[in-house]
PDB file of C-alpha atoms and ligand atoms in Angstrom:
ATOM      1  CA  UNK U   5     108.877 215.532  83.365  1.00 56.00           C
ATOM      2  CA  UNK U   6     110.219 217.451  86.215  1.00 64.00           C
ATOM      3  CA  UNK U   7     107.206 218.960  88.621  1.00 74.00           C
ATOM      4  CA  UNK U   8     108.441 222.442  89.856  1.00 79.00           C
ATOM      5  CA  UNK U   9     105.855 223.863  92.163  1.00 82.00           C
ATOM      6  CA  UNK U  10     106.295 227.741  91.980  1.00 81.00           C
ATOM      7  CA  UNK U  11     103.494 228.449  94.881  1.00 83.00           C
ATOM      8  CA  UNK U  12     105.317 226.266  97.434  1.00 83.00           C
ATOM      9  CA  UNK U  13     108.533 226.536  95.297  1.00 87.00           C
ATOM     10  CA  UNK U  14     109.465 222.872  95.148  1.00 90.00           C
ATOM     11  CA  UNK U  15     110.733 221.188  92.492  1.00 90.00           C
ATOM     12  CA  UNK U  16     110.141 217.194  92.483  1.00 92.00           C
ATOM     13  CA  UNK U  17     112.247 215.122  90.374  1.00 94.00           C
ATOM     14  CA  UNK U  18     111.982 211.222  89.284  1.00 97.00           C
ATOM     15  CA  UNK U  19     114.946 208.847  89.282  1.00 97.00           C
ATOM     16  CA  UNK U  20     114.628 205.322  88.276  1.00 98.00           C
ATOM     17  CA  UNK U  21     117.034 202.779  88.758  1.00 98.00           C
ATOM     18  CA  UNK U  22     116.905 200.308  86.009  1.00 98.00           C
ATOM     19  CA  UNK U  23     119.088 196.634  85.025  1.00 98.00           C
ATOM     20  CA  UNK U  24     119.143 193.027  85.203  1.00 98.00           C
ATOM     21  CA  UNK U  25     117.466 191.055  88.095  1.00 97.00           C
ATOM     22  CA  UNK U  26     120.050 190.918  90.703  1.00 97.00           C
ATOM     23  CA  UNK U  27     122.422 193.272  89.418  1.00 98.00           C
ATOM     24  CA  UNK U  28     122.210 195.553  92.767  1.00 98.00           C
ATOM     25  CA  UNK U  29     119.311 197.612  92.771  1.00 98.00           C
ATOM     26  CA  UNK U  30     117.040 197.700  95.632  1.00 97.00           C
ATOM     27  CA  UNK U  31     121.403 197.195  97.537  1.00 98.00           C
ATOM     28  CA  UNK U  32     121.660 201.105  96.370  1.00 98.00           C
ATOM     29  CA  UNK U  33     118.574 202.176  97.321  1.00 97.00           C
ATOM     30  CA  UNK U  34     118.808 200.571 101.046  1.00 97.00           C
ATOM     31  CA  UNK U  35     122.419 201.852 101.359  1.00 97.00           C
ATOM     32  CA  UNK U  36     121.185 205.623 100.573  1.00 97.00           C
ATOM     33  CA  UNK U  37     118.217 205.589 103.235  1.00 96.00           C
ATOM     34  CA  UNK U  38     120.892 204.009 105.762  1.00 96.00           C
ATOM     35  CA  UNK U  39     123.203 206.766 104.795  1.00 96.00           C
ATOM     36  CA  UNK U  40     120.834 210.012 105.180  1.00 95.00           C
ATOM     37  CA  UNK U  41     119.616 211.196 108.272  1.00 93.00           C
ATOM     38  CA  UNK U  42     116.011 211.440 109.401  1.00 93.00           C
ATOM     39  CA  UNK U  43     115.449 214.454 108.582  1.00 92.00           C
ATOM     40  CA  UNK U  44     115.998 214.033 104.555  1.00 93.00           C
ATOM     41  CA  UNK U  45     114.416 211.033 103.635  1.00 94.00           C
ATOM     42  CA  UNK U  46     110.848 209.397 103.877  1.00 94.00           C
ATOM     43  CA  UNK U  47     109.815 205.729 104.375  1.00 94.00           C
ATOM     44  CA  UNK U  48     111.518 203.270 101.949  1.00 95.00           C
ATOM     45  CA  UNK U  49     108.992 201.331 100.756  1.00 93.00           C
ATOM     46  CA  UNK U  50     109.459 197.993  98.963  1.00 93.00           C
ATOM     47  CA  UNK U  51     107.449 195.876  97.071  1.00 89.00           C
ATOM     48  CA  UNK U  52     108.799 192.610  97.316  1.00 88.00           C
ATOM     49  CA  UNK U  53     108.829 188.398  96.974  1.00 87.00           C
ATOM     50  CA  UNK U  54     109.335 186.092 100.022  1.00 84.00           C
ATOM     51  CA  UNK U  55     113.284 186.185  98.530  1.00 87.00           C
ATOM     52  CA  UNK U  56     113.562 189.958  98.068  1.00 89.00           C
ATOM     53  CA  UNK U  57     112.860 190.226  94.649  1.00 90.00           C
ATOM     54  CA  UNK U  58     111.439 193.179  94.015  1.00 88.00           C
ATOM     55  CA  UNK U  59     108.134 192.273  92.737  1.00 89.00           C
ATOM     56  CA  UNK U  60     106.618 195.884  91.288  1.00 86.00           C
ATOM     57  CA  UNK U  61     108.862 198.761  92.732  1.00 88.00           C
ATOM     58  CA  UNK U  62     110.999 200.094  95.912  1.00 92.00           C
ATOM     59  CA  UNK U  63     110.840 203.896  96.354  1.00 94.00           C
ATOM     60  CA  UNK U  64     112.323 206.073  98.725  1.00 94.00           C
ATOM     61  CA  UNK U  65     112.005 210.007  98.603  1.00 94.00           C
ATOM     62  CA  UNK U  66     114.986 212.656  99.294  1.00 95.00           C
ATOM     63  CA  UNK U  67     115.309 215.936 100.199  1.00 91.00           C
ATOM     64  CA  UNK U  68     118.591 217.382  98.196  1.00 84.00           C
ATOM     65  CA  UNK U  69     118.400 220.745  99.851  1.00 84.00           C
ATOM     66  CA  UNK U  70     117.429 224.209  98.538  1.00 85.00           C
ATOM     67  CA  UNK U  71     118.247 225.134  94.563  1.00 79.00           C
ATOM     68  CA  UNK U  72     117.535 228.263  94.033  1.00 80.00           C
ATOM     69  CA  UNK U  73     115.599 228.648  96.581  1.00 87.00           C
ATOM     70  CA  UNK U  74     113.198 225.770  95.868  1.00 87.00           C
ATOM     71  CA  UNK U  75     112.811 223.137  97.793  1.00 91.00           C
ATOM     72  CA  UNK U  76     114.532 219.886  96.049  1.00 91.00           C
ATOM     73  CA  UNK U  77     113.458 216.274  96.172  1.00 93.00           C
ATOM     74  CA  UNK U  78     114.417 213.480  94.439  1.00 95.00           C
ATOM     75  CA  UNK U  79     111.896 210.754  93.985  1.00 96.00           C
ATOM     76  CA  UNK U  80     113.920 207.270  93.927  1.00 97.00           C
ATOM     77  CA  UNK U  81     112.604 203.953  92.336  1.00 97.00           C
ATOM     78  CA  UNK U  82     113.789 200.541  91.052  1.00 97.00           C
ATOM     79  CA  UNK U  83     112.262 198.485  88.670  1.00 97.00           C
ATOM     80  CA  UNK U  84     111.692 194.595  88.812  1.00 95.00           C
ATOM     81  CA  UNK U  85     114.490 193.393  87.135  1.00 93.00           C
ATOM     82  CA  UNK U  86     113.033 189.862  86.346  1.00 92.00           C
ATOM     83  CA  UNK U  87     112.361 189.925  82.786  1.00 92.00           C
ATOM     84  CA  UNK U  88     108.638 188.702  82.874  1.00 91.00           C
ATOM     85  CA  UNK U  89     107.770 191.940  84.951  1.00 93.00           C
ATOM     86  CA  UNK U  90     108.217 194.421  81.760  1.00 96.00           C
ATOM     87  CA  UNK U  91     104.795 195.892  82.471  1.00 95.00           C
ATOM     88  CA  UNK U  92     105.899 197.186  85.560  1.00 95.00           C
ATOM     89  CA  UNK U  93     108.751 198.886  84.218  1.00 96.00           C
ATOM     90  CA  UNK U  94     107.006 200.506  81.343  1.00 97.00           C
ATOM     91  CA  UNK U  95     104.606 201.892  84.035  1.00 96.00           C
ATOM     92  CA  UNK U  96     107.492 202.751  86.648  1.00 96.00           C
ATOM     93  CA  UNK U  97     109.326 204.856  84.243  1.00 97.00           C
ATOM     94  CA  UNK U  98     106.707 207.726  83.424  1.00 96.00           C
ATOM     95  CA  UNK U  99     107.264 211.175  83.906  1.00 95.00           C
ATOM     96  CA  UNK U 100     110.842 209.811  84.707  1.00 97.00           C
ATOM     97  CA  UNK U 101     113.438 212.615  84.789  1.00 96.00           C
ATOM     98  CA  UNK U 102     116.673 210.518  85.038  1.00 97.00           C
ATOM     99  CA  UNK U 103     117.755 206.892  84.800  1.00 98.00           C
ATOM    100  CA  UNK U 104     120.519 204.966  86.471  1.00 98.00           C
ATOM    101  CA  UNK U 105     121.393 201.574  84.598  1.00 98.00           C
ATOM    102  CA  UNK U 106     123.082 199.790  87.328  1.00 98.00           C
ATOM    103  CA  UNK U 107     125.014 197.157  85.421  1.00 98.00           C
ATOM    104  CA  UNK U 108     126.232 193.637  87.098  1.00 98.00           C
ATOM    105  CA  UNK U 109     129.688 192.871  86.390  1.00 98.00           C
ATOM    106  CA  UNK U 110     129.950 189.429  86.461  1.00 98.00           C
ATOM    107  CA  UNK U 111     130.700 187.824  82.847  1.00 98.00           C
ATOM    108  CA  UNK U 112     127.934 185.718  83.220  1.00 98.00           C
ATOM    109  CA  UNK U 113     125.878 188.363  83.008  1.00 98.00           C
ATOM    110  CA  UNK U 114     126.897 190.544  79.984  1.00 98.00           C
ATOM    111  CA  UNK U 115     124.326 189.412  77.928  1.00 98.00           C
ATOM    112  CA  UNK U 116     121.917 189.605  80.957  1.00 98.00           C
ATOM    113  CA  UNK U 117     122.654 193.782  80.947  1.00 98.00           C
ATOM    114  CA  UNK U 118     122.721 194.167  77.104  1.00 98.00           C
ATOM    115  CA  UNK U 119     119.640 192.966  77.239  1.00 98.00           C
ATOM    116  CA  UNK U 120     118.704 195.195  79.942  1.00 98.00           C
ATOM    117  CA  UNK U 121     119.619 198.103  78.392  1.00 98.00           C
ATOM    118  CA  UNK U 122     117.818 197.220  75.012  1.00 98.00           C
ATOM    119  CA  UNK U 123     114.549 196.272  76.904  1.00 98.00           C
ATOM    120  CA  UNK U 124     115.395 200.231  78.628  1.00 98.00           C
ATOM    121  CA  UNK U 125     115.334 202.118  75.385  1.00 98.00           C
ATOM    122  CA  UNK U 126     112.611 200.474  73.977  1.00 98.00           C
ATOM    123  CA  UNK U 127     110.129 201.240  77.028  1.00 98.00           C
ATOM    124  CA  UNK U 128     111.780 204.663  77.231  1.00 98.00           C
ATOM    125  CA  UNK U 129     110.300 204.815  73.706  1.00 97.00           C
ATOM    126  CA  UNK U 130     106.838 203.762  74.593  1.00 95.00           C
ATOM    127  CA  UNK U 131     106.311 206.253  77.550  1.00 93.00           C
ATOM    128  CA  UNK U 132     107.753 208.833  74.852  1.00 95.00           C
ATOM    129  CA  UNK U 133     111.456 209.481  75.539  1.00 97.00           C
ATOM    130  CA  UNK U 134     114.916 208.754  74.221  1.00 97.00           C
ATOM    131  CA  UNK U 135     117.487 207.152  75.820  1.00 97.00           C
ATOM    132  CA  UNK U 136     119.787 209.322  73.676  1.00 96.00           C
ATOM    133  CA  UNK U 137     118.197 212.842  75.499  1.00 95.00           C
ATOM    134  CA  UNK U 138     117.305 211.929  78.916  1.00 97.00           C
ATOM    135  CA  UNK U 139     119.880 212.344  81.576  1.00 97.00           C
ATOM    136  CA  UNK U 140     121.232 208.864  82.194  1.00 98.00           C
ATOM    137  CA  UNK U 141     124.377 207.579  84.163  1.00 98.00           C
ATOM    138  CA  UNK U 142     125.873 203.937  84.003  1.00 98.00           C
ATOM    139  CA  UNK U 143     126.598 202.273  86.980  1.00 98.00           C
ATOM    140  CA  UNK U 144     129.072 198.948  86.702  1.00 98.00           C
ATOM    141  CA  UNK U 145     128.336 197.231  89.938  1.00 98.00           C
ATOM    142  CA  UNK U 146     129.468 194.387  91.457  1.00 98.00           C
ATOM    143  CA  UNK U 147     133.308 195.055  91.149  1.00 98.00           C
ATOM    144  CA  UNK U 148     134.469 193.370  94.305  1.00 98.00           C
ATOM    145  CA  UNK U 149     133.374 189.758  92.902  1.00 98.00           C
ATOM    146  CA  UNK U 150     136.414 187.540  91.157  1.00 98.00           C
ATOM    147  CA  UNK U 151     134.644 186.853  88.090  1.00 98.00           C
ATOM    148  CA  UNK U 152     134.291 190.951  86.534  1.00 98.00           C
ATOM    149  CA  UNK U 153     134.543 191.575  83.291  1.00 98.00           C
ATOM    150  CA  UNK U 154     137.356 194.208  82.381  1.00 98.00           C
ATOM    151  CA  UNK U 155     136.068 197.843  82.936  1.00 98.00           C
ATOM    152  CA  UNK U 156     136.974 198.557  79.188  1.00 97.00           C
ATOM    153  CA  UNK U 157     135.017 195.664  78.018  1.00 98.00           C
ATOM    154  CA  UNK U 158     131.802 196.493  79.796  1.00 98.00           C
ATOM    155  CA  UNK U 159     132.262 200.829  78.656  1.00 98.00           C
ATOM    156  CA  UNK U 160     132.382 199.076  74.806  1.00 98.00           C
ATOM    157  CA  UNK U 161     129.331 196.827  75.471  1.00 98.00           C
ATOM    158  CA  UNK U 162     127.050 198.640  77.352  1.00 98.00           C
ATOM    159  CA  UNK U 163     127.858 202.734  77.058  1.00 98.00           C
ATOM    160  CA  UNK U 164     125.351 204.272  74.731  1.00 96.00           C
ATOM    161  CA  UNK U 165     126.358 208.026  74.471  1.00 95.00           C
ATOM    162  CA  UNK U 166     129.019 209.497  76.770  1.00 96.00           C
ATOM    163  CA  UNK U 167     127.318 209.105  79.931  1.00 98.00           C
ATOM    164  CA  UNK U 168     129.186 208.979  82.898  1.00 98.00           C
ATOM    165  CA  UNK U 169     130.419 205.680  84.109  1.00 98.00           C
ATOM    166  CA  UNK U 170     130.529 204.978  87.862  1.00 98.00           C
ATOM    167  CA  UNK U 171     132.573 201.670  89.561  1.00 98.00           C
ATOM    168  CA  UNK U 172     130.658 199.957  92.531  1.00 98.00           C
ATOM    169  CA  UNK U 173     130.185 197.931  95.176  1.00 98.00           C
ATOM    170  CA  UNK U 174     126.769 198.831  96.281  1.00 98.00           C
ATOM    171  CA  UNK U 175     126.266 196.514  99.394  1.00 98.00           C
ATOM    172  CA  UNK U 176     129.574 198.108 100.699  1.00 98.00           C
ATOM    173  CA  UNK U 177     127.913 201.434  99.955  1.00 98.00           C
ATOM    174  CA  UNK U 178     131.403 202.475  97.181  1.00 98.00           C
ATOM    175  CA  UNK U 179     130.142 204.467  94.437  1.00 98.00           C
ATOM    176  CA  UNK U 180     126.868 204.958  95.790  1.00 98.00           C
ATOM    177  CA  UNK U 181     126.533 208.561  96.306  1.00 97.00           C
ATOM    178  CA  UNK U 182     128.621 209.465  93.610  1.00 98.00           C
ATOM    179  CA  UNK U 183     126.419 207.775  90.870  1.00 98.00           C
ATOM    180  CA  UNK U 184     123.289 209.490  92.339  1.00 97.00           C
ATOM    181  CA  UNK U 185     124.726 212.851  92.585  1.00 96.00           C
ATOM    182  CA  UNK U 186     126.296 212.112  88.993  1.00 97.00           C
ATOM    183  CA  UNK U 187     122.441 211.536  87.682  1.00 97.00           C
ATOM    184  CA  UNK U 188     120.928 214.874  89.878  1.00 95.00           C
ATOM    185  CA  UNK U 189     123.818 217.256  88.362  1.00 94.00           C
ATOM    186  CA  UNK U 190     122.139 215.986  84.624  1.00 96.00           C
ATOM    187  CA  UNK U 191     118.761 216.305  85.703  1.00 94.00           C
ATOM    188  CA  UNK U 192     119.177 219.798  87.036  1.00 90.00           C
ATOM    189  CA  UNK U 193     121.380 220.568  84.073  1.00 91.00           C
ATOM    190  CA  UNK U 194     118.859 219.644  81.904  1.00 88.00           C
ATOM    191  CA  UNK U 195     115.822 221.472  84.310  1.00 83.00           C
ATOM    192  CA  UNK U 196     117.980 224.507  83.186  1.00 78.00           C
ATOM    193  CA  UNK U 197     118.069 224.008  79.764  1.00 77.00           C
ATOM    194  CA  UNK U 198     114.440 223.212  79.410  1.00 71.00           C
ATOM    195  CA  UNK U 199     112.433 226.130  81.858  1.00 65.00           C
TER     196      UNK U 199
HETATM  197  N1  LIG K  11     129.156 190.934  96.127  1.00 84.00           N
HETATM  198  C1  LIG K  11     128.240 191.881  95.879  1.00 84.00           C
HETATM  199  N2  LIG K  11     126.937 191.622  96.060  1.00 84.00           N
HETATM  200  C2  LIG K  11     126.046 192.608  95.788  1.00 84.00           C
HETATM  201  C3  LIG K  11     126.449 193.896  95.349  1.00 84.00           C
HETATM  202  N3  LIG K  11     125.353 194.652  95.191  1.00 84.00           N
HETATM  203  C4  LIG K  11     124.291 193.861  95.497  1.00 84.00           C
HETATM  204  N4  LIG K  11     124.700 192.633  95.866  1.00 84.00           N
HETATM  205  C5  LIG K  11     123.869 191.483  96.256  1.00 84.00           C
HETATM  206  O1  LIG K  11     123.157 191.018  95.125  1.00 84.00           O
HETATM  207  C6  LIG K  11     121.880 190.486  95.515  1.00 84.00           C
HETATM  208  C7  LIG K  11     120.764 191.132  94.711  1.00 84.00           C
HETATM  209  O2  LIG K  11     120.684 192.503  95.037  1.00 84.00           O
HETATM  210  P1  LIG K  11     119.351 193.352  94.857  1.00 84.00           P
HETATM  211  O3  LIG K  11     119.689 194.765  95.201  1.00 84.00           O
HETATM  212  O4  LIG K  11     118.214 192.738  95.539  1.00 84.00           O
HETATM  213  O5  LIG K  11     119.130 193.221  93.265  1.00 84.00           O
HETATM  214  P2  LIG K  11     117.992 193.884  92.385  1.00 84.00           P
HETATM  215  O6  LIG K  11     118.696 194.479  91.218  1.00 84.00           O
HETATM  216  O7  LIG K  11     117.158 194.800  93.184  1.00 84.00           O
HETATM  217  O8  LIG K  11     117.163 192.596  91.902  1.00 84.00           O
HETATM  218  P3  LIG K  11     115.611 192.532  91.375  1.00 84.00           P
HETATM  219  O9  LIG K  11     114.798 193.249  92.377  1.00 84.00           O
HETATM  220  O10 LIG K  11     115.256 191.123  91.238  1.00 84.00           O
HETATM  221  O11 LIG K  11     115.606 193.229  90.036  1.00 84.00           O
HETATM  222  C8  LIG K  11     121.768 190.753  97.011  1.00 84.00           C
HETATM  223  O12 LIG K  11     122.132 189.558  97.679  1.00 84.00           O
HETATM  224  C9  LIG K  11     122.796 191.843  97.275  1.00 84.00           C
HETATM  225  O13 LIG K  11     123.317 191.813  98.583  1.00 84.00           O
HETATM  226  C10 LIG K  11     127.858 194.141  95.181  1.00 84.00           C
HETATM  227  O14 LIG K  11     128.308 195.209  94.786  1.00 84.00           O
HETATM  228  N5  LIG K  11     128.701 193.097  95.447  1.00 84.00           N
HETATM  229 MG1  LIG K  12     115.163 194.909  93.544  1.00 84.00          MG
END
């Protein structure tokens, strides 16, 4: 549920990174404050255990520039990926406007992201959307380890639609950028359809 402000002309949208413990989320969101400058960002906050586990959320807000001539930020979060925190991702994931499943690649953990992605669709359900209709983008992280699965493999396992399918190595900062800005374009696409 996209906020657009018309008094103040702003539009605020909600991204939520979502996957397996471990699989490289809270890496994305640290290598996108490093990346912007001052001036676009806010504080990234993070909510986490002694060993960096995030333990209910990290968020960090963005400034995308002017669409339109409103005002554009992007609202970042991850979820816990530790599979006893499911509360915390129901609750992180309303009024979401766009999800990034950020997949690990290792092929120990294939069954690890399936059921990631199952857990996904059913609390997508429960705050009222569909994983089928909401603007959604599949990262497959983790590609510079030796023990990937084939990128073929992982599109037949995990893709649920045709949603666009990004490579990366998040703690080197590849693929990054381009699997946020692949999310935004749907979630402005979609801001068109809808208003
Ligand atoms: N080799 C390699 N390591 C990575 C990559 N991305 C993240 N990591 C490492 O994987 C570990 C876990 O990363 P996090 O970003 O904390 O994982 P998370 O998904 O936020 O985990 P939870 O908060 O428990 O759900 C860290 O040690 C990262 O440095 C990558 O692309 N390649
Ligand atoms: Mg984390």
């Amino acid at each position: 549920m996209t906020f657009i402000n018309y008094a103040s002309r702003e539009i605020n949208c909600k991204i939520v990174y979502y996957g397996p413990g471990l699989c490289g989320k809270t890496t994305n969101l640290q290598w996108i404050y490093e990346k912007t400058n001052p001036g676009s960002k806010g504080k990234l906050i993070s909510l986490a255990t002694e060993t960096d586990r995030t333990l209910f959320f990290d968020f960090l807000p963005l400034e995308l520039g002017t669409v339109r001539g409103f005002k554009t930020r992007f609202h970042l979060y991850t979820v816990p990926g530790q599979v006893f925190y499911d509360a915390s991702r129901k609750l992180i994931l309303k009024g979401v406007d766009g999800v990034i499943f950020v997949a690990d690649s290792q092929v120990e953990r294939m069954d690890a992201n399936a059921e990631a992605i199952e857990n996904l669709a059913i609390n997508l359900k429960t705050q009222g959307y569909d994983l089928n209709s909401v603007p959604y983008v599949l990262q497959l992280n983790k590609r510079d380890l030796p023990n990937v699965a084939p990128l073929e493999e992982m599109k037949r396992l995990l893709m649920r639609k045709t949603e666009p399918t990004y490579e990366a190595v998040a703690s080197k900062g590849v693929g990054v950028f381009e699997t946020l800005k692949g999310v935004a374009k749907l979630v402005m696409a979609d801001l068109t359809r809808t208003t």
